[in-house]
DNA sequence: AATGTGCCGTTGCAATTGCAACAAAACGGG
DNA sequence: CCCGTTTTGTTGCAATTGCAACGGCACATT
């Protein structure tokens, strides 16, 4: 465990906390640590979920099984990543997803939601901070999901691209600005065909709306972007 | 204030709490109540937001201003509804949205996020419960948003409809089942043209995938729905 | 009965998109 | 420098979609 404190210090939940603080918090909360051999099930769809996981080593895959048992991967969780926090915190009777260890053995730290949310008798300072972090994490994910819905809700590819670029511009407050995706990833993120994305980007460049080179984009005509 | 406890008891945050419990909690947390004349600004884009609001009476509109000041409405919040919880909890330096009182005077109860999250010295029982509710609310919204992204992320209208209907079916565990939208609202929700939705529903019925009458839908061929 | 209104389905048409296949450019080793 | 791989751009074509306009139906009002 001790050697994974570095990982914990990089998680949204524990960042900027000292090892001492994390140590005291974990001992106050109680936790549960386990290693899963590769491709082993961590959670099954339908399990009762009261804890969320933090990947310490290896990688976890979040899966959704369709009605006929075909699995598709929703997310890859790398070390430092958290999974299942929404399901655990929502108090669902059963988990709608499965989680599986990836291509290597995977070490997971579990925290029980009720224990996190119920202040211990010592009323330790850090416990309060942890709750605030958890809330902040959920809230930020909320905002990010809402933004994504904004993009996906646009009817045309051009509008999706426009909304995405404007949002990137607003976040970075500079023009030109860099985007964090390559074309393939951007197409996936906006849920459009890659070639259609490419075609539309070219058209927007030709029309003088934007200019770009690789991951650097510049908005030329703000008026026409929304 | 006292006459609005009924409204509070219907909110996700306070439901199943007695008036006594709510009263003691509010006095422990402190709160801030204010009435806004119709169409008056409650928050402006860019304001520092540390509280979220609960609409007690009237209605609030959440707005996003684009780069040229044009406003569009993101959400209507009716009595009992909560707004701004994600922004307040995320600890953003400035609010990305405005909130405005609607067509009638609007009474809002504000709760400060830090006070909600920081346990008071009395360590009152209900305070803990309130935090758990807030977390649950954020987590459930998270799940709902994720599900919506699932729908919107499908490439074709048919796939969007299929995913939506399967989800409704799973939630109600019955076939046929009722959906909570009329055609217009469903088209908005899935972000497709109403007539295109109608056309595709007809095609799916003709193809023997589904049957429907008004708001009642029946899935006939599960295999082909996903 | 006549009228108005809201909801839903249908259709023609133009525009957009996904798909598939290929070409060009960039990149990283050896 | 060469070669294999990855990333990005292009294009033809069929299918899907948005848009606009219209008609039918149920329901409420007068």
Coordinates of C-alpha atoms (C1' of nucleotides) in Angstrom, one line a residue:
Chain A
X1 CA 0.0 0.0 0.0
X2 CA 2.6 2.4 1.1
X3 CA 4.3 2.5 -2.3
X4 CA 1.1 3.7 -3.9
X5 CA 0.7 6.9 -2.0
X6 CA 2.3 8.7 -4.9
X7 CA -0.5 7.5 -7.1
X8 CA -3.1 8.7 -4.6
X9 CA -1.5 12.1 -4.4
X10 CA -2.3 12.5 -8.1
X11 CA -5.9 11.6 -7.9
X12 CA -8.5 14.4 -7.9
X13 CA -9.6 13.1 -4.5
X14 CA -6.3 13.4 -2.7
X15 CA -4.3 15.9 -4.7
X16 CA -2.3 18.4 -2.7
X17 CA -2.6 16.3 0.5
X18 CA 0.5 15.1 2.2
X19 CA 1.2 11.4 2.7
X20 CA 0.5 11.9 6.4
X21 CA -2.9 13.4 5.7
X22 CA -3.8 10.7 3.3
X23 CA -2.6 8.0 5.7
X24 CA -4.6 9.4 8.6
X25 CA -7.6 9.7 6.5
X26 CA -7.5 6.2 5.2
X27 CA -7.1 4.8 8.6
X28 CA -10.0 6.9 9.8
X29 CA -12.2 5.8 6.9
X30 CA -11.1 2.2 6.6
X31 CA -10.5 0.9 3.2
X32 CA -10.2 -2.3 1.3
X33 CA -7.5 -3.1 -1.1
X34 CA -7.4 -6.0 -3.6
X35 CA -5.4 -7.2 -6.6
X36 CA -7.3 -8.7 -9.5
X37 CA -5.5 -11.0 -12.0
X38 CA -5.8 -9.7 -15.6
X39 CA -9.3 -9.9 -17.2
X40 CA -10.8 -10.8 -13.9
X41 CA -14.2 -9.4 -12.9
X42 CA -14.1 -6.6 -10.3
X43 CA -17.9 -6.0 -10.3
X44 CA -20.7 -7.6 -12.2
X45 CA -23.7 -5.9 -13.6
X46 CA -26.4 -6.2 -10.9
X47 CA -24.0 -6.2 -8.0
X48 CA -24.9 -4.0 -5.0
X49 CA -22.3 -1.3 -5.1
X50 CA -21.5 0.7 -1.9
X51 CA -17.9 1.5 -2.6
X52 CA -16.0 3.1 -5.4
X53 CA -12.6 2.1 -6.6
X54 CA -9.3 3.9 -7.2
X55 CA -6.9 2.1 -9.5
X56 CA -3.5 1.9 -8.0
X57 CA -1.8 -0.2 -10.6
X58 CA -2.7 -1.9 -13.9
X59 CA -5.9 -0.7 -15.5
X60 CA -9.6 -1.3 -15.2
X61 CA -12.3 -1.5 -17.9
X62 CA -15.8 -0.3 -17.3
X63 CA -18.2 -2.4 -19.4
X64 CA -21.8 -2.5 -20.2
X65 CA -23.4 -5.7 -21.2
X66 CA -26.3 -5.5 -23.7
X67 CA -29.3 -7.7 -23.6
X68 CA -27.5 -10.6 -25.2
X69 CA -24.4 -10.4 -23.1
X70 CA -22.3 -8.7 -25.7
X71 CA -19.9 -6.4 -23.8
X72 CA -18.7 -3.0 -24.9
X73 CA -16.2 -0.9 -23.1
X74 CA -17.3 2.4 -21.8
X75 CA -14.1 3.6 -20.2
X76 CA -10.5 2.7 -19.4
X77 CA -9.4 3.6 -16.0
X78 CA -5.7 4.1 -15.5
X79 CA -3.7 4.4 -12.2
X80 CA -5.0 7.3 -10.2
X81 CA -8.4 7.0 -11.9
X82 CA -11.6 6.5 -10.0
X83 CA -14.5 4.4 -11.1
X84 CA -18.0 3.7 -9.9
X85 CA -18.3 6.8 -7.8
X86 CA -21.5 7.9 -9.4
X87 CA -23.1 4.5 -9.1
X88 CA -22.0 4.1 -5.5
X89 CA -23.1 7.6 -4.5
X90 CA -26.4 7.4 -6.3
X91 CA -27.5 4.6 -4.0
X92 CA -28.7 2.4 -6.8
X93 CA -30.0 -1.1 -5.9
X94 CA -27.8 -2.6 -8.5
X95 CA -24.9 -1.6 -10.7
X96 CA -25.7 -1.1 -14.4
X97 CA -22.1 -1.8 -15.4
X98 CA -19.4 -4.3 -14.9
X99 CA -15.8 -3.6 -14.2
X100 CA -13.0 -5.8 -15.2
X101 CA -9.2 -5.8 -14.7
X102 CA -7.5 -5.0 -18.0
X103 CA -4.5 -6.7 -19.7
X104 CA -2.4 -6.8 -16.5
X105 CA -3.1 -7.5 -12.9
X106 CA -4.9 -4.6 -11.4
X107 CA -4.7 -3.3 -7.8
X108 CA -7.7 -1.4 -6.6
X109 CA -8.3 0.6 -3.4
X110 CA -12.0 0.7 -2.4
X111 CA -13.6 3.3 -0.3
X112 CA -17.0 2.8 1.2
X113 CA -19.3 5.7 0.3
X114 CA -21.3 5.6 3.6
X115 CA -18.1 5.8 5.6
X116 CA -16.8 8.6 3.5
X117 CA -20.0 10.5 3.9
X118 CA -20.6 9.8 7.6
X119 CA -18.3 11.9 9.7
X120 CA -16.3 9.8 12.1
X121 CA -16.4 10.4 15.8
X122 CA -12.9 12.1 15.8
X123 CA -14.3 14.7 13.4
X124 CA -11.0 14.8 11.7
X125 CA -10.2 17.8 9.6
X126 CA -9.3 15.9 6.5
X127 CA -12.5 13.9 6.4
X128 CA -14.4 17.0 5.7
X129 CA -12.0 17.9 3.0
X130 CA -12.4 14.5 1.4
X131 CA -16.2 15.0 1.3
X132 CA -15.7 18.3 -0.3
X133 CA -13.4 16.8 -2.9
X134 CA -15.9 14.0 -3.7
X135 CA -18.6 16.6 -4.2
X136 CA -16.4 18.7 -6.3
X137 CA -15.5 15.7 -8.4
X138 CA -19.1 14.8 -9.0
X139 CA -20.0 18.4 -9.8
X140 CA -17.2 18.9 -12.3
X141 CA -18.1 15.7 -14.1
X142 CA -21.6 17.0 -14.2
X143 CA -20.5 20.1 -15.9
X144 CA -18.3 18.3 -18.3
X145 CA -21.2 15.9 -19.2
X146 CA -23.5 18.8 -19.7
X147 CA -21.0 20.4 -22.0
X148 CA -20.7 17.3 -24.0
X149 CA -24.4 17.1 -24.3
X150 CA -24.3 20.6 -25.7
X151 CA -22.0 19.4 -28.4
X152 CA -23.8 16.2 -29.2
X153 CA -27.1 18.0 -29.3
X154 CA -26.2 20.1 -32.2
X155 CA -27.8 18.9 -35.4
X156 CA -25.0 19.3 -37.9
X157 CA -21.3 18.4 -37.8
X158 CA -20.4 22.0 -38.4
X159 CA -22.4 23.1 -35.4
X160 CA -20.8 20.4 -33.3
X161 CA -17.3 21.5 -34.3
X162 CA -18.2 25.1 -33.8
X163 CA -19.5 24.6 -30.2
X164 CA -16.5 22.4 -29.4
X165 CA -14.0 24.9 -30.7
X166 CA -15.7 27.9 -29.0
X167 CA -15.6 26.0 -25.7
X168 CA -11.9 25.2 -26.1
X169 CA -11.3 28.8 -26.9
X170 CA -13.2 30.0 -23.9
X171 CA -11.3 27.6 -21.6
X172 CA -7.9 28.6 -22.9
X173 CA -8.7 32.2 -23.4
X174 CA -6.3 32.4 -26.4
X175 CA -6.6 32.3 -30.1
X176 CA -5.1 30.2 -31.6
X177 CA -5.4 27.4 -29.0
X178 CA -4.6 23.7 -28.8
X179 CA -7.1 20.9 -28.6
X180 CA -6.5 17.7 -26.6
X181 CA -7.7 15.3 -29.3
X182 CA -6.4 14.1 -32.6
X183 CA -8.9 13.8 -35.4
X184 CA -9.9 10.3 -34.6
X185 CA -10.5 11.1 -31.0
X186 CA -12.3 14.3 -31.8
X187 CA -14.6 12.4 -34.2
X188 CA -15.3 9.9 -31.5
X189 CA -15.9 12.6 -28.9
X190 CA -18.3 14.4 -31.1
X191 CA -19.8 11.2 -32.3
X192 CA -19.4 11.8 -36.0
X193 CA -17.6 10.0 -38.8
X194 CA -13.9 10.8 -38.9
X195 CA -13.9 11.5 -42.6
X196 CA -17.0 13.6 -42.3
X197 CA -15.2 15.6 -39.6
X198 CA -12.2 16.0 -41.8
X199 CA -14.4 17.1 -44.7
X200 CA -16.2 19.6 -42.6
X201 CA -13.1 21.1 -41.1
X202 CA -11.7 21.6 -44.6
X203 CA -14.9 23.3 -45.6
X204 CA -14.8 25.6 -42.6
X205 CA -11.2 26.5 -43.4
X206 CA -12.1 27.1 -47.0
X207 CA -15.0 29.3 -45.9
X208 CA -12.7 31.4 -43.8
X209 CA -14.4 30.4 -40.5
X210 CA -11.3 28.8 -38.9
X211 CA -7.7 28.0 -39.6
X212 CA -5.8 25.0 -38.2
X213 CA -2.7 23.1 -38.3
X214 CA -2.5 19.8 -36.5
X215 CA -3.9 20.3 -33.0
X216 CA -3.7 24.1 -33.1
X217 CA -6.9 25.9 -34.1
X218 CA -7.7 29.5 -34.7
X219 CA -11.2 30.9 -34.9
X220 CA -11.4 33.6 -37.6
X221 CA -15.1 34.4 -37.7
X222 CA -16.6 34.2 -34.3
X223 CA -20.0 35.4 -35.7
X224 CA -20.5 32.3 -37.8
X225 CA -19.4 29.8 -35.2
X226 CA -22.6 29.6 -33.3
Chain B
X1 CA -40.7 31.1 4.9
X2 CA -42.7 28.9 7.1
X3 CA -45.4 28.4 4.5
X4 CA -42.9 27.0 2.0
X5 CA -41.9 24.0 4.1
X6 CA -44.3 22.0 2.0
X7 CA -42.3 22.8 -1.1
X8 CA -39.1 21.9 0.6
X9 CA -40.5 18.6 1.6
X10 CA -40.9 17.8 -2.0
X11 CA -37.4 18.5 -3.1
X12 CA -34.9 15.8 -3.6
X13 CA -32.7 17.4 -0.9
X14 CA -35.3 17.4 1.9
X15 CA -37.8 14.7 0.9
X16 CA -39.0 12.5 3.7
X17 CA -37.8 14.9 6.3
X18 CA -40.2 16.3 8.9
X19 CA -40.7 20.0 9.1
X20 CA -38.9 19.9 12.4
X21 CA -35.9 18.3 10.9
X22 CA -35.8 20.8 8.0
X23 CA -36.2 23.7 10.4
X24 CA -33.4 22.6 12.6
X25 CA -31.2 22.0 9.7
X26 CA -31.8 25.4 8.1
X27 CA -31.1 27.2 11.3
X28 CA -27.9 25.2 11.7
X29 CA -26.8 25.9 8.1
X30 CA -27.9 29.4 7.8
X31 CA -29.7 30.3 4.6
X32 CA -30.6 33.3 2.6
X33 CA -34.0 34.0 1.2
X34 CA -34.9 36.5 -1.5
X35 CA -37.8 37.4 -3.8
X36 CA -37.0 38.6 -7.3
X37 CA -39.5 40.6 -9.4
X38 CA -40.3 38.9 -12.7
X39 CA -37.6 38.8 -15.3
X40 CA -35.0 40.1 -12.8
X41 CA -31.6 38.7 -12.8
X42 CA -30.7 36.3 -10.0
X43 CA -27.2 35.5 -11.2
X44 CA -25.1 36.9 -14.0
X45 CA -22.7 35.0 -16.1
X46 CA -19.3 35.5 -14.5
X47 CA -20.6 35.9 -10.9
X48 CA -18.8 34.1 -8.2
X49 CA -21.2 31.4 -7.1
X50 CA -20.9 29.8 -3.7
X51 CA -24.5 29.0 -3.1
X52 CA -27.1 27.1 -4.9
X53 CA -30.8 28.0 -5.1
X54 CA -34.1 26.2 -4.4
X55 CA -37.1 27.8 -6.0
X56 CA -39.9 28.2 -3.5
X57 CA -42.4 30.1 -5.6
X58 CA -42.6 31.3 -9.2
X59 CA -40.0 29.9 -11.6
X60 CA -36.4 30.5 -12.6
X61 CA -34.8 30.3 -16.0
X62 CA -31.2 29.2 -16.4
X63 CA -29.7 31.0 -19.4
X64 CA -26.5 30.9 -21.4
X65 CA -25.4 34.0 -23.2
X66 CA -23.4 33.4 -26.3
X67 CA -20.5 35.6 -27.5
X68 CA -22.8 38.2 -28.8
X69 CA -25.1 38.4 -25.8
X70 CA -27.9 36.4 -27.3
X71 CA -29.6 34.4 -24.6
X72 CA -31.0 31.0 -24.8
X73 CA -32.8 29.1 -22.1
X74 CA -31.2 26.0 -20.8
X75 CA -33.7 25.0 -18.2
X76 CA -36.9 26.1 -16.4
X77 CA -36.8 25.5 -12.7
X78 CA -40.2 25.2 -11.0
X79 CA -41.0 25.3 -7.3
X80 CA -39.0 22.6 -5.5
X81 CA -36.4 22.6 -8.2
X82 CA -32.7 23.2 -7.5
X83 CA -30.4 25.2 -9.7
X84 CA -26.7 26.0 -9.7
X85 CA -25.7 23.1 -7.5
X86 CA -23.2 21.8 -9.9
X87 CA -21.6 25.1 -10.5
X88 CA -21.5 26.0 -6.8
X89 CA -20.1 22.6 -5.8
X90 CA -17.5 22.5 -8.6
X91 CA -15.8 25.6 -7.1
X92 CA -15.6 27.4 -10.4
X93 CA -14.2 30.9 -10.3
X94 CA -17.1 32.2 -12.3
X95 CA -20.6 31.0 -13.3
X96 CA -20.9 30.0 -17.0
X97 CA -24.7 30.7 -16.8
X98 CA -27.1 33.3 -15.8
X99 CA -30.3 32.7 -13.8
X100 CA -33.3 34.9 -14.2
X101 CA -36.7 35.1 -12.5
X102 CA -39.4 33.9 -14.9
X103 CA -42.8 35.4 -15.8
X104 CA -43.8 35.9 -12.1
X105 CA -42.0 37.1 -9.0
X106 CA -39.8 34.3 -7.8
X107 CA -38.8 33.4 -4.3
X108 CA -35.5 31.6 -3.9
X109 CA -33.9 30.0 -0.9
X110 CA -30.1 29.9 -1.1
X111 CA -27.8 27.5 0.7
X112 CA -24.1 28.1 0.9
X113 CA -22.2 25.1 -0.3
X114 CA -19.3 25.5 2.1
X115 CA -21.6 25.7 5.0
X116 CA -23.5 22.6 3.8
X117 CA -20.2 20.7 3.4
X118 CA -18.6 21.8 6.6
X119 CA -20.0 20.0 9.5
X120 CA -21.2 22.3 12.2
X121 CA -19.9 22.1 15.7
X122 CA -23.1 20.6 16.9
X123 CA -22.5 17.7 14.6
X124 CA -26.3 17.5 14.1
X125 CA -27.6 14.3 12.6
X126 CA -29.5 15.9 9.8
X127 CA -26.6 17.7 8.5
X128 CA -24.9 14.5 7.6
X129 CA -28.1 13.4 5.9
X130 CA -28.2 16.6 3.9
X131 CA -24.7 16.1 2.6
X132 CA -25.6 12.5 1.6
X133 CA -28.6 13.8 -0.3
X134 CA -26.6 16.4 -2.1
X135 CA -24.1 13.8 -3.1
X136 CA -26.8 11.5 -4.2
X137 CA -28.4 14.2 -6.2
X138 CA -25.2 15.0 -8.1
X139 CA -24.5 11.3 -8.6
X140 CA -27.9 10.6 -10.0
X141 CA -27.7 13.6 -12.4
X142 CA -24.4 12.2 -13.5
X143 CA -26.0 8.9 -14.4
X144 CA -28.9 10.5 -16.2
X145 CA -26.5 12.7 -18.2
X146 CA -24.4 9.7 -19.1
X147 CA -27.5 7.9 -20.3
X148 CA -28.5 10.9 -22.4
X149 CA -25.0 10.9 -23.9
X150 CA -25.5 7.3 -24.8
X151 CA -28.6 8.2 -26.8
X152 CA -27.2 11.3 -28.4
X153 CA -24.0 9.5 -29.3
X154 CA -25.8 7.1 -31.6
X155 CA -25.3 8.0 -35.2
X156 CA -28.7 7.3 -36.7
X157 CA -32.2 8.3 -35.5
X158 CA -33.2 4.6 -35.4
X159 CA -30.3 3.8 -33.0
X160 CA -31.2 6.8 -30.8
X161 CA -34.8 5.6 -30.6
X162 CA -33.7 2.1 -30.0
X163 CA -31.4 3.0 -27.1
X164 CA -34.1 5.2 -25.6
X165 CA -36.8 2.7 -25.8
X166 CA -34.6 -0.1 -24.4
X167 CA -33.7 2.1 -21.5
X168 CA -37.3 2.9 -20.8
X169 CA -38.1 -0.7 -21.0
X170 CA -35.3 -1.6 -18.6
X171 CA -36.5 1.1 -16.1
X172 CA -40.1 -0.1 -16.1
X173 CA -39.4 -3.8 -16.5
X174 CA -42.6 -4.2 -18.5
X175 CA -43.5 -4.5 -22.2
X176 CA -45.4 -2.5 -23.3
X177 CA -44.4 0.5 -21.3
X178 CA -45.1 4.2 -21.2
X179 CA -42.7 7.0 -22.1
X180 CA -42.8 10.3 -20.4
X181 CA -42.5 12.4 -23.5
X182 CA -44.8 13.3 -26.4
X183 CA -43.3 13.3 -29.9
X184 CA -42.2 16.8 -29.8
X185 CA -40.5 16.5 -26.5
X186 CA -38.9 13.2 -27.5
X187 CA -37.5 14.7 -30.6
X188 CA -36.1 17.5 -28.5
X189 CA -34.6 15.1 -26.0
X190 CA -33.0 13.0 -28.7
X191 CA -32.0 16.1 -30.6
X192 CA -33.6 15.1 -33.9
X193 CA -36.2 16.6 -36.1
X194 CA -39.8 15.8 -35.1
X195 CA -40.9 14.7 -38.5
X196 CA -37.8 12.6 -38.9
X197 CA -38.6 11.0 -35.6
X198 CA -42.1 10.3 -36.7
X199 CA -40.9 8.9 -40.0
X200 CA -38.4 6.6 -38.3
X201 CA -41.0 5.4 -35.8
X202 CA -43.3 4.5 -38.6
X203 CA -40.5 2.7 -40.4
X204 CA -39.7 0.7 -37.3
X205 CA -43.3 -0.2 -36.8
X206 CA -43.6 -1.3 -40.4
X207 CA -40.4 -3.3 -40.1
X208 CA -41.9 -5.2 -37.1
X209 CA -39.3 -3.9 -34.6
X210 CA -41.8 -2.1 -32.4
X211 CA -45.4 -1.2 -32.0
X212 CA -46.9 1.9 -30.4
X213 CA -49.9 3.8 -29.7
X214 CA -49.6 7.3 -28.3
X215 CA -47.2 7.1 -25.4
X216 CA -47.4 3.3 -25.1
X217 CA -44.6 1.4 -26.8
X218 CA -43.9 -2.2 -27.2
X219 CA -40.7 -3.7 -28.3
X220 CA -41.2 -6.7 -30.6
X221 CA -37.7 -7.5 -31.8
X222 CA -35.2 -6.9 -29.0
X223 CA -32.4 -8.4 -31.2
X224 CA -32.6 -5.6 -33.7
X225 CA -33.0 -2.7 -31.2
X226 CA -29.3 -2.4 -30.4
Chain C
dA1 C1' -72.3 22.5 -35.5
dA2 C1' -68.6 25.4 -36.2
dT3 C1' -64.2 26.8 -34.9
dG4 C1' -59.8 26.8 -32.9
dT5 C1' -55.8 24.3 -31.1
dG6 C1' -52.5 20.9 -30.2
dC7 C1' -50.5 16.6 -31.5
dC8 C1' -49.1 13.4 -34.8
dG9 C1' -48.1 11.4 -39.3
dT10 C1' -46.7 12.0 -44.3
dT11 C1' -44.1 13.5 -48.1
dG12 C1' -41.0 16.0 -51.5
dC13 C1' -36.7 17.9 -51.8
dA14 C1' -32.2 19.6 -50.9
dA15 C1' -28.4 19.1 -47.9
dT16 C1' -25.7 16.4 -44.9
dT17 C1' -23.7 12.3 -43.4
dG18 C1' -21.8 7.6 -43.0
dC19 C1' -19.2 4.4 -45.3
dA20 C1' -15.5 2.6 -48.0
dA21 C1' -11.6 3.1 -50.3
dC22 C1' -7.7 5.5 -51.5
dA23 C1' -4.0 9.2 -51.3
dA24 C1' -0.9 12.2 -48.9
dA25 C1' 1.7 13.5 -45.1
dA26 C1' 4.0 12.8 -40.7
dC27 C1' 6.4 9.9 -37.7
dG28 C1' 9.5 6.6 -35.7
dG29 C1' 12.9 2.9 -35.9
dG30 C1' 16.5 0.5 -37.6
Chain D
dC1 C1' 17.6 7.0 -45.9
dC2 C1' 14.2 3.4 -46.2
dC3 C1' 10.2 1.3 -44.6
dG4 C1' 6.2 0.3 -41.9
dT5 C1' 2.8 2.6 -39.2
dT6 C1' -0.2 6.2 -37.9
dT7 C1' -2.6 10.2 -38.8
dT8 C1' -5.0 13.2 -41.8
dG9 C1' -7.3 14.7 -46.0
dT10 C1' -10.2 13.5 -50.3
dT11 C1' -14.0 11.7 -52.9
dG12 C1' -17.9 9.0 -54.9
dC13 C1' -22.1 7.2 -53.6
dA14 C1' -26.0 5.6 -51.2
dA15 C1' -28.6 6.5 -47.3
dT16 C1' -30.3 9.4 -43.8
dT17 C1' -31.8 13.8 -42.1
dG18 C1' -33.6 18.4 -41.7
dC19 C1' -36.9 21.5 -43.3
dA20 C1' -41.2 23.0 -44.8
dA21 C1' -45.7 22.3 -45.8
dC22 C1' -49.9 19.9 -45.4
dG23 C1' -53.6 16.8 -43.7
dG24 C1' -56.0 14.1 -40.3
dC25 C1' -57.6 13.5 -35.7
dA26 C1' -59.0 14.3 -30.9
dC27 C1' -60.5 17.5 -27.8
dA28 C1' -62.3 21.8 -25.8
dT29 C1' -64.8 26.1 -26.4
dT30 C1' -68.5 28.8 -28.0

